[in-house]
Structures are given as C-alpha cells and as structure tokens.
Coordinates of C-alpha atoms in Angstrom, one line a residue:
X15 CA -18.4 -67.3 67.1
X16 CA -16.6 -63.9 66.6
X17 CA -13.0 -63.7 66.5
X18 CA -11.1 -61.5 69.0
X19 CA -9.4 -58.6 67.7
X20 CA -5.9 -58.3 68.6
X21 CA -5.0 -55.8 71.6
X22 CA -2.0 -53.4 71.2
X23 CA -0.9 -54.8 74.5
X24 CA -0.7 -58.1 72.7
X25 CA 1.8 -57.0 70.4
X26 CA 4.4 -54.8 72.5
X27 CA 7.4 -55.8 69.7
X28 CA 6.6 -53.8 67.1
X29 CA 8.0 -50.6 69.1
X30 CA 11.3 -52.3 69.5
X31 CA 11.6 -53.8 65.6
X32 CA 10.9 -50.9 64.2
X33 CA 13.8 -48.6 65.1
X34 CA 16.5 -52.2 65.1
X35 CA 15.0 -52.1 61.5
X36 CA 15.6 -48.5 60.7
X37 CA 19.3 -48.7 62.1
X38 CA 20.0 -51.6 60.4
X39 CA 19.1 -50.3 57.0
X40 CA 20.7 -47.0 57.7
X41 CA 23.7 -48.9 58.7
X42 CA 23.9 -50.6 55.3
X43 CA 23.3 -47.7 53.0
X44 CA 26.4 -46.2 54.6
X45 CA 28.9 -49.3 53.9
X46 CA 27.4 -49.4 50.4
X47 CA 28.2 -45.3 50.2
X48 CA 31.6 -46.3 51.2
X49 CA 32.0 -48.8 49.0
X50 CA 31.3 -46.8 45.8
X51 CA 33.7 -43.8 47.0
X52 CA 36.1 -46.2 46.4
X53 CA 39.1 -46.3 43.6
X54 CA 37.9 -50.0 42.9
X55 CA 34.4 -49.0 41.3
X56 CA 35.3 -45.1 39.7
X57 CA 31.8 -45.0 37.5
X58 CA 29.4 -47.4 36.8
X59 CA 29.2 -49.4 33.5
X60 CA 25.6 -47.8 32.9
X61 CA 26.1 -44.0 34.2
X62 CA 26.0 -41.3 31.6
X63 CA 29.2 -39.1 30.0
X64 CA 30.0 -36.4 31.1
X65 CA 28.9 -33.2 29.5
X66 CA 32.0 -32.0 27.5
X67 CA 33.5 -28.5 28.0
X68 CA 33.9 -26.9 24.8
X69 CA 31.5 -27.6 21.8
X70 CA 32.5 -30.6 19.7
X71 CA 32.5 -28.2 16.8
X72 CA 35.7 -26.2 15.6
X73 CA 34.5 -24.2 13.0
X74 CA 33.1 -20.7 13.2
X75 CA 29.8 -19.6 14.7
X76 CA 27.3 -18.1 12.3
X77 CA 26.8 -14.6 12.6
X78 CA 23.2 -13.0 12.1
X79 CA 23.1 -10.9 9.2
X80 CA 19.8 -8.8 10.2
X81 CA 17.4 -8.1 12.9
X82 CA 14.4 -11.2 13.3
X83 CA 11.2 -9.6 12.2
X84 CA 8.3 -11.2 14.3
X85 CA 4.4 -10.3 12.8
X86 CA 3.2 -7.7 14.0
X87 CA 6.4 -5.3 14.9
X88 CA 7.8 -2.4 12.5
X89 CA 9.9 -2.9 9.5
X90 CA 13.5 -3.5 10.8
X91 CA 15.5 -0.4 10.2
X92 CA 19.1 -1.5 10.6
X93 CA 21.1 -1.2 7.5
X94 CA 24.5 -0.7 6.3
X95 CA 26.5 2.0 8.0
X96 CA 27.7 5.0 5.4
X97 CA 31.1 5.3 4.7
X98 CA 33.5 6.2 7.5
X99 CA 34.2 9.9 5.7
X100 CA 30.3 10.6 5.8
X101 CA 29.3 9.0 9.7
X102 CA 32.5 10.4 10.8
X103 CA 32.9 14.5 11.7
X104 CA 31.9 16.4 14.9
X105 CA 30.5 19.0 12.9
X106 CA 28.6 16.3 10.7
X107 CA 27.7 15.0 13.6
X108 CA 26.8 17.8 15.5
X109 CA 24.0 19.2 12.4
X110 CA 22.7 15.5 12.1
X111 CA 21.9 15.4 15.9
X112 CA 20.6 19.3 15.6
X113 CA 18.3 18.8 12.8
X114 CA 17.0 15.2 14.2
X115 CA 16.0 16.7 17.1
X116 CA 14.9 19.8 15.9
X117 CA 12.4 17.5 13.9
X118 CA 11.7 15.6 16.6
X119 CA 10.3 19.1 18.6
X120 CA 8.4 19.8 15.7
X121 CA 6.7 16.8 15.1
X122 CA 6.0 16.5 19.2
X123 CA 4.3 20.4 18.4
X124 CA 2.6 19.8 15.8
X125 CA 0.8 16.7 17.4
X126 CA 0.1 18.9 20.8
X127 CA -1.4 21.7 18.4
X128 CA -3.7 19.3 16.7
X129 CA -4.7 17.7 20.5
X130 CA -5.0 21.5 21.7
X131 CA -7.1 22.5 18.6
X132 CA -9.2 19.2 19.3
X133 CA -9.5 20.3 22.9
X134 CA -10.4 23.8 22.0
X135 CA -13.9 21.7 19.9
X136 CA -14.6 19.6 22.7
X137 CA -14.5 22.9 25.0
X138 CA -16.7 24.7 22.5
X139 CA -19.3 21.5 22.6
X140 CA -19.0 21.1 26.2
X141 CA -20.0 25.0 26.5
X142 CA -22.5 24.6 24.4
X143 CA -24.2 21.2 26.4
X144 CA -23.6 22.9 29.9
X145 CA -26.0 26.5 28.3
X146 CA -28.2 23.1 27.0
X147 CA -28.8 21.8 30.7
X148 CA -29.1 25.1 32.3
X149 CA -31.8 25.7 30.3
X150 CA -33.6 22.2 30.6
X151 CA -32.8 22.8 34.4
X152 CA -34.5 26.1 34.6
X153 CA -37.3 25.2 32.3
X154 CA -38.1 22.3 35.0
X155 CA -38.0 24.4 37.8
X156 CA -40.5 26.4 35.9
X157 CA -42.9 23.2 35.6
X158 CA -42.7 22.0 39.4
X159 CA -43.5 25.7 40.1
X160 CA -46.7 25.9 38.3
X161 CA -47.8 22.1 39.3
X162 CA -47.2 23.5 42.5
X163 CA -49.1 26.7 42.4
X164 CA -52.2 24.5 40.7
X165 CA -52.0 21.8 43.8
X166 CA -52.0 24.6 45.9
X167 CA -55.1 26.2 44.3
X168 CA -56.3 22.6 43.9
X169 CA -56.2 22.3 47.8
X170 CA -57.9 25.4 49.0
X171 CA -61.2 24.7 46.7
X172 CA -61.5 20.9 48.5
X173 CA -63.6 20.5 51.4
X174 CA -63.0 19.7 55.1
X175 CA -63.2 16.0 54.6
X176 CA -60.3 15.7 52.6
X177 CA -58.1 17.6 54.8
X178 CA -56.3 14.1 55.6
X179 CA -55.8 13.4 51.6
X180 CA -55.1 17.2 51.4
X181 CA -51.9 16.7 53.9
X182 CA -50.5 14.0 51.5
X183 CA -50.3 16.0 48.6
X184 CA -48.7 19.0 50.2
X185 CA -46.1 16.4 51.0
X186 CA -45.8 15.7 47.6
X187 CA -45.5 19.2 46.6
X188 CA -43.1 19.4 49.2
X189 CA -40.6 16.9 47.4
X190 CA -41.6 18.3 44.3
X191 CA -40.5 22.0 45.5
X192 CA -37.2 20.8 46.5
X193 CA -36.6 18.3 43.8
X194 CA -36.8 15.3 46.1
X195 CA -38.5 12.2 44.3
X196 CA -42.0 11.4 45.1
X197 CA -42.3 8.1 45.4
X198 CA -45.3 6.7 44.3
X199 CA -45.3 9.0 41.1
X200 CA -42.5 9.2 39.3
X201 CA -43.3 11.3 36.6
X202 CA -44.7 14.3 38.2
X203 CA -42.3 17.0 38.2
X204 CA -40.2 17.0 40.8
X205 CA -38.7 13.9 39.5
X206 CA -37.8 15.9 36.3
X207 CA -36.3 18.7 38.2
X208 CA -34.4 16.2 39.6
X209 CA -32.9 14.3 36.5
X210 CA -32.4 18.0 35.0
X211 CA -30.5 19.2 38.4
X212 CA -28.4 15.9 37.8
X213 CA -27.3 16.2 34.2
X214 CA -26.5 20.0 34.8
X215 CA -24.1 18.7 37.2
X216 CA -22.6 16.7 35.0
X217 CA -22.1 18.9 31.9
X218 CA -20.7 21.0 34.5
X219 CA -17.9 18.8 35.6
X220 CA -17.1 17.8 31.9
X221 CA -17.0 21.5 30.6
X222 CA -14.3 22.0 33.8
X223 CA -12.8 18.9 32.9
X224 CA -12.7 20.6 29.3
X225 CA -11.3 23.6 30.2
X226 CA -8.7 22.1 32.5
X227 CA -7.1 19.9 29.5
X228 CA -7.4 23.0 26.8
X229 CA -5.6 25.1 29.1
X230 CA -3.0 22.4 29.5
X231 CA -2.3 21.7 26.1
X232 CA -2.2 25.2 25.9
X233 CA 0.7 25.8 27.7
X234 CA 2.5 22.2 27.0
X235 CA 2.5 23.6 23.4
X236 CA 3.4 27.1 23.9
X237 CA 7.0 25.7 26.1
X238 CA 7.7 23.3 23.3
X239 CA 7.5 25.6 20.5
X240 CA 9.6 27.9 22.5
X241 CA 12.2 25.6 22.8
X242 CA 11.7 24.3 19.5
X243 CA 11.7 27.8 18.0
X244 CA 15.5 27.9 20.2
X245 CA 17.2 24.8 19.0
X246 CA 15.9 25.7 15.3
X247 CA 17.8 29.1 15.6
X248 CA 21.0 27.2 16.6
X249 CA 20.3 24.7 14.1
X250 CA 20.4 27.6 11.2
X251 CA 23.6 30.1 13.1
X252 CA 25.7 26.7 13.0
X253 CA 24.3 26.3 9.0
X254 CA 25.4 29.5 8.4
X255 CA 28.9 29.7 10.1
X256 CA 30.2 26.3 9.0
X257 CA 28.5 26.6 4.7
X258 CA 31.1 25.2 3.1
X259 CA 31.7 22.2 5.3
X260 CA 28.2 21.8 5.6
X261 CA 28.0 22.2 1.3
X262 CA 31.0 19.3 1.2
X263 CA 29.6 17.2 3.8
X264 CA 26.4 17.2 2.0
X265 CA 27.8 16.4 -1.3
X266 CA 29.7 13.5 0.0
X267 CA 27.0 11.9 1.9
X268 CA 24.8 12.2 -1.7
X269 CA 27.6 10.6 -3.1
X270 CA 27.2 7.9 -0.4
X271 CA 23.5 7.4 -0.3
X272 CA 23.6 6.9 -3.8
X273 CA 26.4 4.5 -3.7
X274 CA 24.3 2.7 -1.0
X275 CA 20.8 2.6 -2.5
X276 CA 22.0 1.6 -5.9
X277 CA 21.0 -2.3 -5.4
X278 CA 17.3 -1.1 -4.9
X279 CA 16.8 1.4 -7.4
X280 CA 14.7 -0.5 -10.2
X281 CA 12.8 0.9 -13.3
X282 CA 9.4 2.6 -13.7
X283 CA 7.5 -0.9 -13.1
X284 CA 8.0 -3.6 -10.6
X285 CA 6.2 -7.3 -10.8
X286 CA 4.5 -6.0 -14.0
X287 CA 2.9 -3.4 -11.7
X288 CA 3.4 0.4 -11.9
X289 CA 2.3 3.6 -9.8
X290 CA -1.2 4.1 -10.1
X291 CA -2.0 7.4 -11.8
X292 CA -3.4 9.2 -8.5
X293 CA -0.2 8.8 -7.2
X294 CA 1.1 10.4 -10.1
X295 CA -0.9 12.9 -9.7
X296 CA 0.5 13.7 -6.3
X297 CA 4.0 13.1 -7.4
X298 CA 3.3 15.7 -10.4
X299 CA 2.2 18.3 -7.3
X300 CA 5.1 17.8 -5.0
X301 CA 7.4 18.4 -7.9
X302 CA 5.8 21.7 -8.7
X303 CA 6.7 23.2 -5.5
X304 CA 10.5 22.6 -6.0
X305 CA 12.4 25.9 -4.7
X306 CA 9.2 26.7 -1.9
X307 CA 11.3 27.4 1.7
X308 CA 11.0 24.9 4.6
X309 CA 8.8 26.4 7.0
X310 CA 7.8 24.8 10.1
X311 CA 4.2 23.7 10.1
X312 CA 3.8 25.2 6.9
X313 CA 1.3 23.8 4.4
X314 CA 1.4 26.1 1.4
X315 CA 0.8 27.0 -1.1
X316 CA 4.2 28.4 -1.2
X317 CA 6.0 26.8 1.8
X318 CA 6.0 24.1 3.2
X319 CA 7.5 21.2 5.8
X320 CA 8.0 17.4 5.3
X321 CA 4.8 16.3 6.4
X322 CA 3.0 19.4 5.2
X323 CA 4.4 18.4 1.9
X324 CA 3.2 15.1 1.3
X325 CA -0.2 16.3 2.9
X326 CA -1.1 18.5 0.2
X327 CA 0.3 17.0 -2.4
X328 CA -2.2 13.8 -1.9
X329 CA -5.1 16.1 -1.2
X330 CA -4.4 17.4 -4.8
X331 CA -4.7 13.5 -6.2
X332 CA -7.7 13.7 -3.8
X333 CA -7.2 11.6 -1.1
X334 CA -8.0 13.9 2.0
X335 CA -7.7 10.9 4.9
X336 CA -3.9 11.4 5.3
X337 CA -2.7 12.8 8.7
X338 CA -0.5 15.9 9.2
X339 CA 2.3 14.5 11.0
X340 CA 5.1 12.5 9.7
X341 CA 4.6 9.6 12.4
X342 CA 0.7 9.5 12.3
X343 CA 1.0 9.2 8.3
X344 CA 3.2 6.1 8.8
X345 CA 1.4 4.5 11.3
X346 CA -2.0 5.1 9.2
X347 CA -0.2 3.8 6.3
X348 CA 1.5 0.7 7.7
X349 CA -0.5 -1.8 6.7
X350 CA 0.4 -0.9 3.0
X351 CA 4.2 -1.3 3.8
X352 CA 6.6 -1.6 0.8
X353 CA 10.0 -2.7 0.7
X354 CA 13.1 -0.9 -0.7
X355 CA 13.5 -3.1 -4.1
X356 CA 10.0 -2.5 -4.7
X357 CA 9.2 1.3 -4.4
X358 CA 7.5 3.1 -7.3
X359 CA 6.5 6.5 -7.5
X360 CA 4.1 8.1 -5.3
X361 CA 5.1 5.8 -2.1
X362 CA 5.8 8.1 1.2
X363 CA 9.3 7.3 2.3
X364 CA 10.0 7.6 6.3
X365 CA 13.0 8.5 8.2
X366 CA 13.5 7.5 12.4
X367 CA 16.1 8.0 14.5
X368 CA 15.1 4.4 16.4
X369 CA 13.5 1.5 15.9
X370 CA 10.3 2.3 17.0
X371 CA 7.6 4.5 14.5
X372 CA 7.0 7.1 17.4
X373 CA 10.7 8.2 16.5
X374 CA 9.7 8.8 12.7
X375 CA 10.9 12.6 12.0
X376 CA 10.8 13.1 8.3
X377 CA 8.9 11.9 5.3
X378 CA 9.8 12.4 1.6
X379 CA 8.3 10.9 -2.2
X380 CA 9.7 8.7 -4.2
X381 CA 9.9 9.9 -8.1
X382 CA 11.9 6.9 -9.2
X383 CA 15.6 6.3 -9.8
X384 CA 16.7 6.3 -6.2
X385 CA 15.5 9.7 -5.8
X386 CA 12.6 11.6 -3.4
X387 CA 10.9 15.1 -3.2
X388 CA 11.2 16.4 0.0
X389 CA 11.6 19.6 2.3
X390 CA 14.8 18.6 4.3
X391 CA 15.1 21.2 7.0
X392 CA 15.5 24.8 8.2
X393 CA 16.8 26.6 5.8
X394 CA 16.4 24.2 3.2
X395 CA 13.9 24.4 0.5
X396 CA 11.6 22.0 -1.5
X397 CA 14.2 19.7 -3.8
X398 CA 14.9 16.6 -5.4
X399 CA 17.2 14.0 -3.6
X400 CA 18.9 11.0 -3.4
X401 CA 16.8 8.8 -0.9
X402 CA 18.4 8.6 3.0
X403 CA 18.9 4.9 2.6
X404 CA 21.8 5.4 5.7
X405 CA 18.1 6.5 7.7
X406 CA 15.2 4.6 6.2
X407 CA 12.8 3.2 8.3
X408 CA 9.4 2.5 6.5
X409 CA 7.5 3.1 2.8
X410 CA 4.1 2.7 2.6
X411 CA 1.8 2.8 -0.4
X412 CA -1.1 5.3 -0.7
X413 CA -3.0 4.2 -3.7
X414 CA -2.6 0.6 -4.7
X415 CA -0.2 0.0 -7.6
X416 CA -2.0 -0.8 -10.9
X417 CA -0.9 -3.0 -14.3
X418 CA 1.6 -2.0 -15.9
X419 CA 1.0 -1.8 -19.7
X420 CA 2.8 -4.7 -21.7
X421 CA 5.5 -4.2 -24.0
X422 CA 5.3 -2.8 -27.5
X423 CA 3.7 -6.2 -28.8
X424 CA 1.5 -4.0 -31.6
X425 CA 3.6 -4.9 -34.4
X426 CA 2.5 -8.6 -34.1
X427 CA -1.2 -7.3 -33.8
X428 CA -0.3 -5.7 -37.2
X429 CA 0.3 -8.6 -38.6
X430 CA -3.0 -10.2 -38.7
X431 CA -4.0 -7.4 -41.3
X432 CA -1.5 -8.7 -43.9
X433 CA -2.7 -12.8 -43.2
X434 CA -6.2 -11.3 -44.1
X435 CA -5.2 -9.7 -47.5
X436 CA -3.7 -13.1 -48.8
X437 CA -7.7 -14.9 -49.1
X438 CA -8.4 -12.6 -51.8
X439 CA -9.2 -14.5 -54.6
X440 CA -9.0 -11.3 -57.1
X441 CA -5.8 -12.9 -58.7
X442 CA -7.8 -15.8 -59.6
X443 CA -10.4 -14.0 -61.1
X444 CA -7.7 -12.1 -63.2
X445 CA -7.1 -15.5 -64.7
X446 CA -10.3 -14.6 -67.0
X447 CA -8.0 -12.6 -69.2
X448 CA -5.8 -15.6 -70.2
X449 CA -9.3 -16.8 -71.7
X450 CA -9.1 -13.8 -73.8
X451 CA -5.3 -15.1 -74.7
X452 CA -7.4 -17.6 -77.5
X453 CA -7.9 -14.6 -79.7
X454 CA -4.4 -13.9 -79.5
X455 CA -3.8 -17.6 -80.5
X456 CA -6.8 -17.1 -83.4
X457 CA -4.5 -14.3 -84.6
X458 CA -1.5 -16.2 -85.6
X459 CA -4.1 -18.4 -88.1
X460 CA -4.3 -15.5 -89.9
X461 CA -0.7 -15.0 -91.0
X462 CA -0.9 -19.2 -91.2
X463 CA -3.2 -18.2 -94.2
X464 CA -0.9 -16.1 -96.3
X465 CA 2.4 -18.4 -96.4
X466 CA 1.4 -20.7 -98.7
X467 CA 5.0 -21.1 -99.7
X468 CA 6.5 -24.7 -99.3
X469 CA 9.5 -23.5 -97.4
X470 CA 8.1 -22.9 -94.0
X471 CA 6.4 -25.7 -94.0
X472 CA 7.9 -27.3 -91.3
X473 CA 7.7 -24.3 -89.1
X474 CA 3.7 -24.0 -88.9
X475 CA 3.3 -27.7 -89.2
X476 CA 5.3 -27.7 -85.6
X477 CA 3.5 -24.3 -84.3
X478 CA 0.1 -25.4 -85.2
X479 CA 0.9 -28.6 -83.3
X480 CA 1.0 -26.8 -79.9
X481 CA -2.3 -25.1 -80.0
X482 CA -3.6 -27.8 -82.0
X483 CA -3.4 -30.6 -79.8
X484 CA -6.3 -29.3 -77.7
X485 CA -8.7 -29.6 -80.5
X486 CA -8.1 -32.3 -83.2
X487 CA -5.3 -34.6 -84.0
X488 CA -6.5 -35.7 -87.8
X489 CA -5.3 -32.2 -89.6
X490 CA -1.7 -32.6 -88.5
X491 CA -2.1 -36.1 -90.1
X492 CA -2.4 -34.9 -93.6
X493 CA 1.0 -33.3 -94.3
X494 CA 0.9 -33.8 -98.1
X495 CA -1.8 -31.2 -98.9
X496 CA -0.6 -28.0 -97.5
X497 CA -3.7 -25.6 -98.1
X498 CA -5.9 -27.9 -97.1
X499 CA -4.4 -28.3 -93.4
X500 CA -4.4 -25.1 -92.2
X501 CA -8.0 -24.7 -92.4
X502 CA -8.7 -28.0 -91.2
X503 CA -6.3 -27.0 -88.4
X504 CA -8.3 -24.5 -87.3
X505 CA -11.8 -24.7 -85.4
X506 CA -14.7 -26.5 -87.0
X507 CA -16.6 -23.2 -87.0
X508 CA -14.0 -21.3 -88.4
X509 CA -13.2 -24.2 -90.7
X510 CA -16.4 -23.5 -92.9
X511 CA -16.0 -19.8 -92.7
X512 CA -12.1 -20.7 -94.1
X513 CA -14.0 -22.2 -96.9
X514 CA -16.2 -19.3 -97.6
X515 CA -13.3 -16.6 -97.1
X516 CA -11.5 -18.0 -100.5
X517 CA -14.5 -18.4 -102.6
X518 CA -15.0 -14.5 -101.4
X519 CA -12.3 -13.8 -102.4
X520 CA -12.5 -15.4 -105.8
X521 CA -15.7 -13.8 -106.3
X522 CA -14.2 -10.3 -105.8

C-alpha cells in the first residue's frame, strides 16, 4: 500500500507562519539593539580595545641613513653633499649645469653617430642584397624564357594526336611566362621566377627601410651636434669671462672632494689583492697623455674626451671590447662593479647626474691615492685629479685584480742557509790536531831528562802525574830513585829506547 503524498492544499499554514515568524524575529533583534545602546551595558566584557591614537612609543623614529639597494638595480649614488661654500654659487652653479649638459649632448651624439654609421653598413649590405636579387630575378626570367622557347619548339614537331596534351602545356608555359605557379610541377621555372620576383621585393622594401632610418639618423645627429656645438661655445665664453672665480671655485671644491673621499682612499693593495698589470698598462697610457686638449669625440693620439680617453688607453693594454661612450662602458662593465673603499688602479670611475646609468656623463681612472686621469671638459686638458666623490655613481673593474705579492718575508728565507752551515762536522774533524798535542806532551820528557838535580823533584813528580795517569800508575810509586822514574814514567816503548839513549851516550 503506497502512502499518499501530501497536497499543498493540505497544508495552507505555512503561508501565514512564515511572515508571523519573520516579524517576530525582526521584532526582537530590535529590542535587543535597543538594549545594548544603552548606558547600562557600554562594551562588552569580551569586545576588543580600542586602537590607540598615538604610538605607544615616545622615543624618536629611526631615520634611514641610505637608499635600499634591491638586486638587480644600479649602485645607489646618493652621498654626502659638499660643503655649503662649494654647492653653493650661481655662477658655480650655473658652469656645473652648463658642462653637465653639455656632456650629456655629447654623449646623446656620439651614440646617434655610432647608430648612423651602423645604419650607413646596413644600407651598404642592403644595396648590395637588393643588386643580389635583381640579378637572381633577371637570370630566372632568362630560364622560364628558354623553357619556354624549347616547349614551344617541343610543340610544333608533335603530331595531330596530341593536340589535346599539346593545349595543357601551353597552359603551363602560360603560368610559367607570367610567373604564376604551375601546379602540378613545382620546380619548373616559373615557380623560380616566382620565388626570385618575391625576394626582390623584399630586399626592396628592406633597402628603403634602410635608407629611410640612415637618412634619419642623419639629420637627428646633424641638429644635436648643432646644438651641442652652441651650448659648448657658451659653456667656454662664460669659462673665459668669469677665470678667476671659476680658478677659486675649482680649487675649493678640490679641497672638498678631497676632504670628502679621504675615508675611501686606501693603499696600493686591497684584500691582499692588487691591480692586475694590464691595467697598469692602461693606467701607464692614460698618464702619458697628460696636457693633450679636450676635444669632443676626439680619440687621439693627441686629444682626446672622457670616453675617448679610457677607450684608448685599454686598447693599448689590449683589450679592444670596450665601448666608445661613457654610459655604454658602464653598462658593459657593470657586472664587475667595485665599491669606493676598494678601488685600485686601472678601475673606470663614472659620473651621472641621476640615479639611473642612462644619465652617466663622464668617466675618469683611478691611479690611486684618491686621485683619477681624466679629460674634464671644454677647454680643459688631460690631468690628474682628485676623484668627484660629490658625483660618483659606479666603478667597474676591467681586468680582474690579481695577488698581491706578500711582504718582505725574504730575510726569514735567509735564514735557512745559516741552520745548514751548523751540521758541518769540519770542527770535529779539526779535533785530529789535538792528537798531534801528544808530541807536545813527549817534548816536555825531554827536559824531564836533564834536571837530574834533587831540588825540583817535587815539581816533575806532580807534572808527570797529569800526563801520567793515562798510562801507568807504578812509576809515580817509586819516589826514592829519581833517575830511574822518569824513564819508567814515560811509554814502554820509549822506556827501552831511555835505556839505550844513556849507554849511547856513555859509549860516545
């Protein structure tokens, strides 16, 4: 027996309880809203503090001492400001704003000469390839021609029966006459008049693409050296009028620089490491040229500008794979970056007026002691200064830095030498002569012979004692007999030649 579902009309009260329900639970969220807006209950036991106003702490914020340096960016350039008599001065301020962006133009020429001159090759190669397809073209042409004029020939010698068959390849000669594609043979002619038709095309749009860019470069550089060649003229008339003040200024901000760089000036080695000697080399180059006038875009051999500078003087240690300009030797550089305390000769010191490289305007070397090798400006000449530490951006390291050769520790080596000369046993063997000392000791027996006198008998009975006791103890025994002790004294050898010495001499 199945069980009767319920009919909606069996239940009409749900559409009444429903909204009683609703209002009755609306009605008693409000009285509980009223009753917590009231004085009674201010904040709940468990609700949260307020956040405070002020921070708890009193004591002073710390200040950041530096730019953050994420991985990947440029060296931070911000450093100490000079003193207030050297970044102070219209007219100080007025050349260092001149000559900044006086370098700035030059740098922006030099970089639109090189992309003109590169433009000027591609021009020259895309001149060359256009002549190249032209020709493959025309030779092409020259092949559907004569496959043609055989087909044709072909043709006329077939006989009526193939006149159907005959009618198909005219067609294909047709396509191959106008360069269409025939189809079912691609590599009859036509097809390669067709590819040659299609790359003549090309090399023609890329050598007036060429063109279009030379011409612009052209022009882009031709305005900016004009105004360049403006600015620099101003740059040297307010040089001239103002030499004195600009002769102080420059003395003082030396004075400054040098002030400011002296906590990373450090000696000829760093880490144990010194310049490697290529880099000497180049350093040795640079400092040759001292006197040679700054001349824009000049790369010697008797003048030169910043960049041109440093680009010679490394192609004299050899190294030919450094760019022309200023920025593009920093950024080609900057994976060999080098701090300030740890500069050694050689390294390429850069100058920007911002924090980004494409603002890199000058470039000068090291030498050591705080000091570079540069070409400053217009009307300035090669010379030897104190490091812009007030504008230094970046160093960079051409040839890796190499060990530095350890103190003076030769004199210890020395001493090895003199700890060798001590196993010499030749002093031993010199003891051999005190064996020849017994004939000197023999010699005294002979004078022991003549004093036969009584009175010194005490004397040789206590000398013979000494040199006796090594031999025999019995002849110092006998004290009575004099004459008879000193030969017995002596050796038993010479004791019987004692006794045949007296009767010698008797017998004489």
């Amino acid at each position: 027996m199945t069980r009767r579902q319920p009919n909606r009309r069996d239940v009409p009260h749900m559409r009444v309880i429903r909204p009683v329900a609703w209002a009755a639970l609306l009605t008693a969220t409000a009285a509980a809203a009223a009753g917590f807006g009231s004085p009674a209950s201010a904040t709940p036991r468990a609700a949260d503090p307020p956040y405070p106003n002020n921070v708890p702490d009193a004591g002073s914020r710390p200040q950041p001492l530096g730019t953050i340096q994420l991985p990947g960016q440029p060296p931070a350039t911000t450093v100490p400001q000079l003193p207030s008599l050297v970044a102070s001065g219209p007219l100080a301020a007025r050349i260092n704003a001149s000559a900044t962006e006086v370098a700035m133009l030059g740098e922006r020429v030099l970089e639109l000469q090189q992309q003109r001159d590169q433009a000027a090759t591609d021009l020259a190669l895309a001149d060359t390839n256009l002549r190249q397809k032209r020709d493959q073209l025309a030779a092409a042409q020259r092949n559907a021609d004569s496959a043609a004029s055989d087909a044709l020939k072909a043709a006329a010698a077939l006989p009526l029966g193939t006149y159907d068959r005959d009618m198909q390849d005219l067609d294909t000669l047709r396509r191959m006459l106008t360069g269409q594609s025939t189809g079912t043979h691609p590599e009859v002619a036509g097809d390669e008049v067709e590819r040659a038709r299609l790359a003549e095309q090309n090399a023609t749009a890329y050598y007036a693409a060429m063109q279009a860019k030379h011409q612009k470069l052209v022009t882009d550089a031709g305005a900016l050296e004009k105004s360049r060649k403006t600015k620099e003229n101003a740059l040297r008339a307010l040089r001239a009028d103002n030499i004195e003040a600009v002769e102080a200024y420059e003395r003082e901000q030396e004075r400054a620089e040098q002030r400011l760089g002296a906590q990373y000036v450090s000696g000829e080695s760093v880490a144990g490491m010194k310049a490697n000697d290529k880099a000497m080399v180049a350093v040795r180059y640079a400092l040759a040229q001292l006197g040679d006038p700054y001349v824009w875009a000049a790369e010697g051999p008797d003048s030169f500008d910043c960049s041109g500078l440093m680009w010679a003087s490394y192609r004299a240690a050899g190294f030919r794979d450094l760019p022309r300009v200023a920025r593009d030797q920093y950024y080609y550089s900057r994976d060999r970056s080098v701090s300030r305390s740890a500069l050694l000769p050689g390294d390429l010191i850069f100058f920007a007026s911002g924090s980004s490289w494409q603002t890199v305007h000058h470039v000068g070397m090291y030498i050591g002691g705080g000091k570079m090798v540069h070409a400053p400006t217009t009307g300035d000449v090669v010379k030897v200064s104190t490091v812009w530490w007030s504008r230094f951006y970046g160093a960079t390291r051409i040839f890796p830095a190499q060990q530095a050769t350890p103190p003076p520790t030769t004199p210890p080596a020395t001493t090895p030498p003199p700890t060798t000369t001590p196993p010499t046993t030749k002093p031993p063997v010199v003891t051999k002569p005190p064996e020849t000392t017994r004939p000197p000791v023999v010699e005294p027996t002979k004078p022991v012979d003549p004093p036969p006198s009584t009175d010194p008998t005490d004397d040789p009975t206590e000398t013979p004692e000494t040199p006796v006791t090594d031999e025999t103890t019995n002849p110092p025994v006998d004290d009575d007999t004099e004459e008879t002790a000193p030969p017995v004294t002596q050796e038993d050898p010479p004791a019987t030649d004692s006794a045949a010495t007296p009767t010698g001499t008797s017998g004489s």
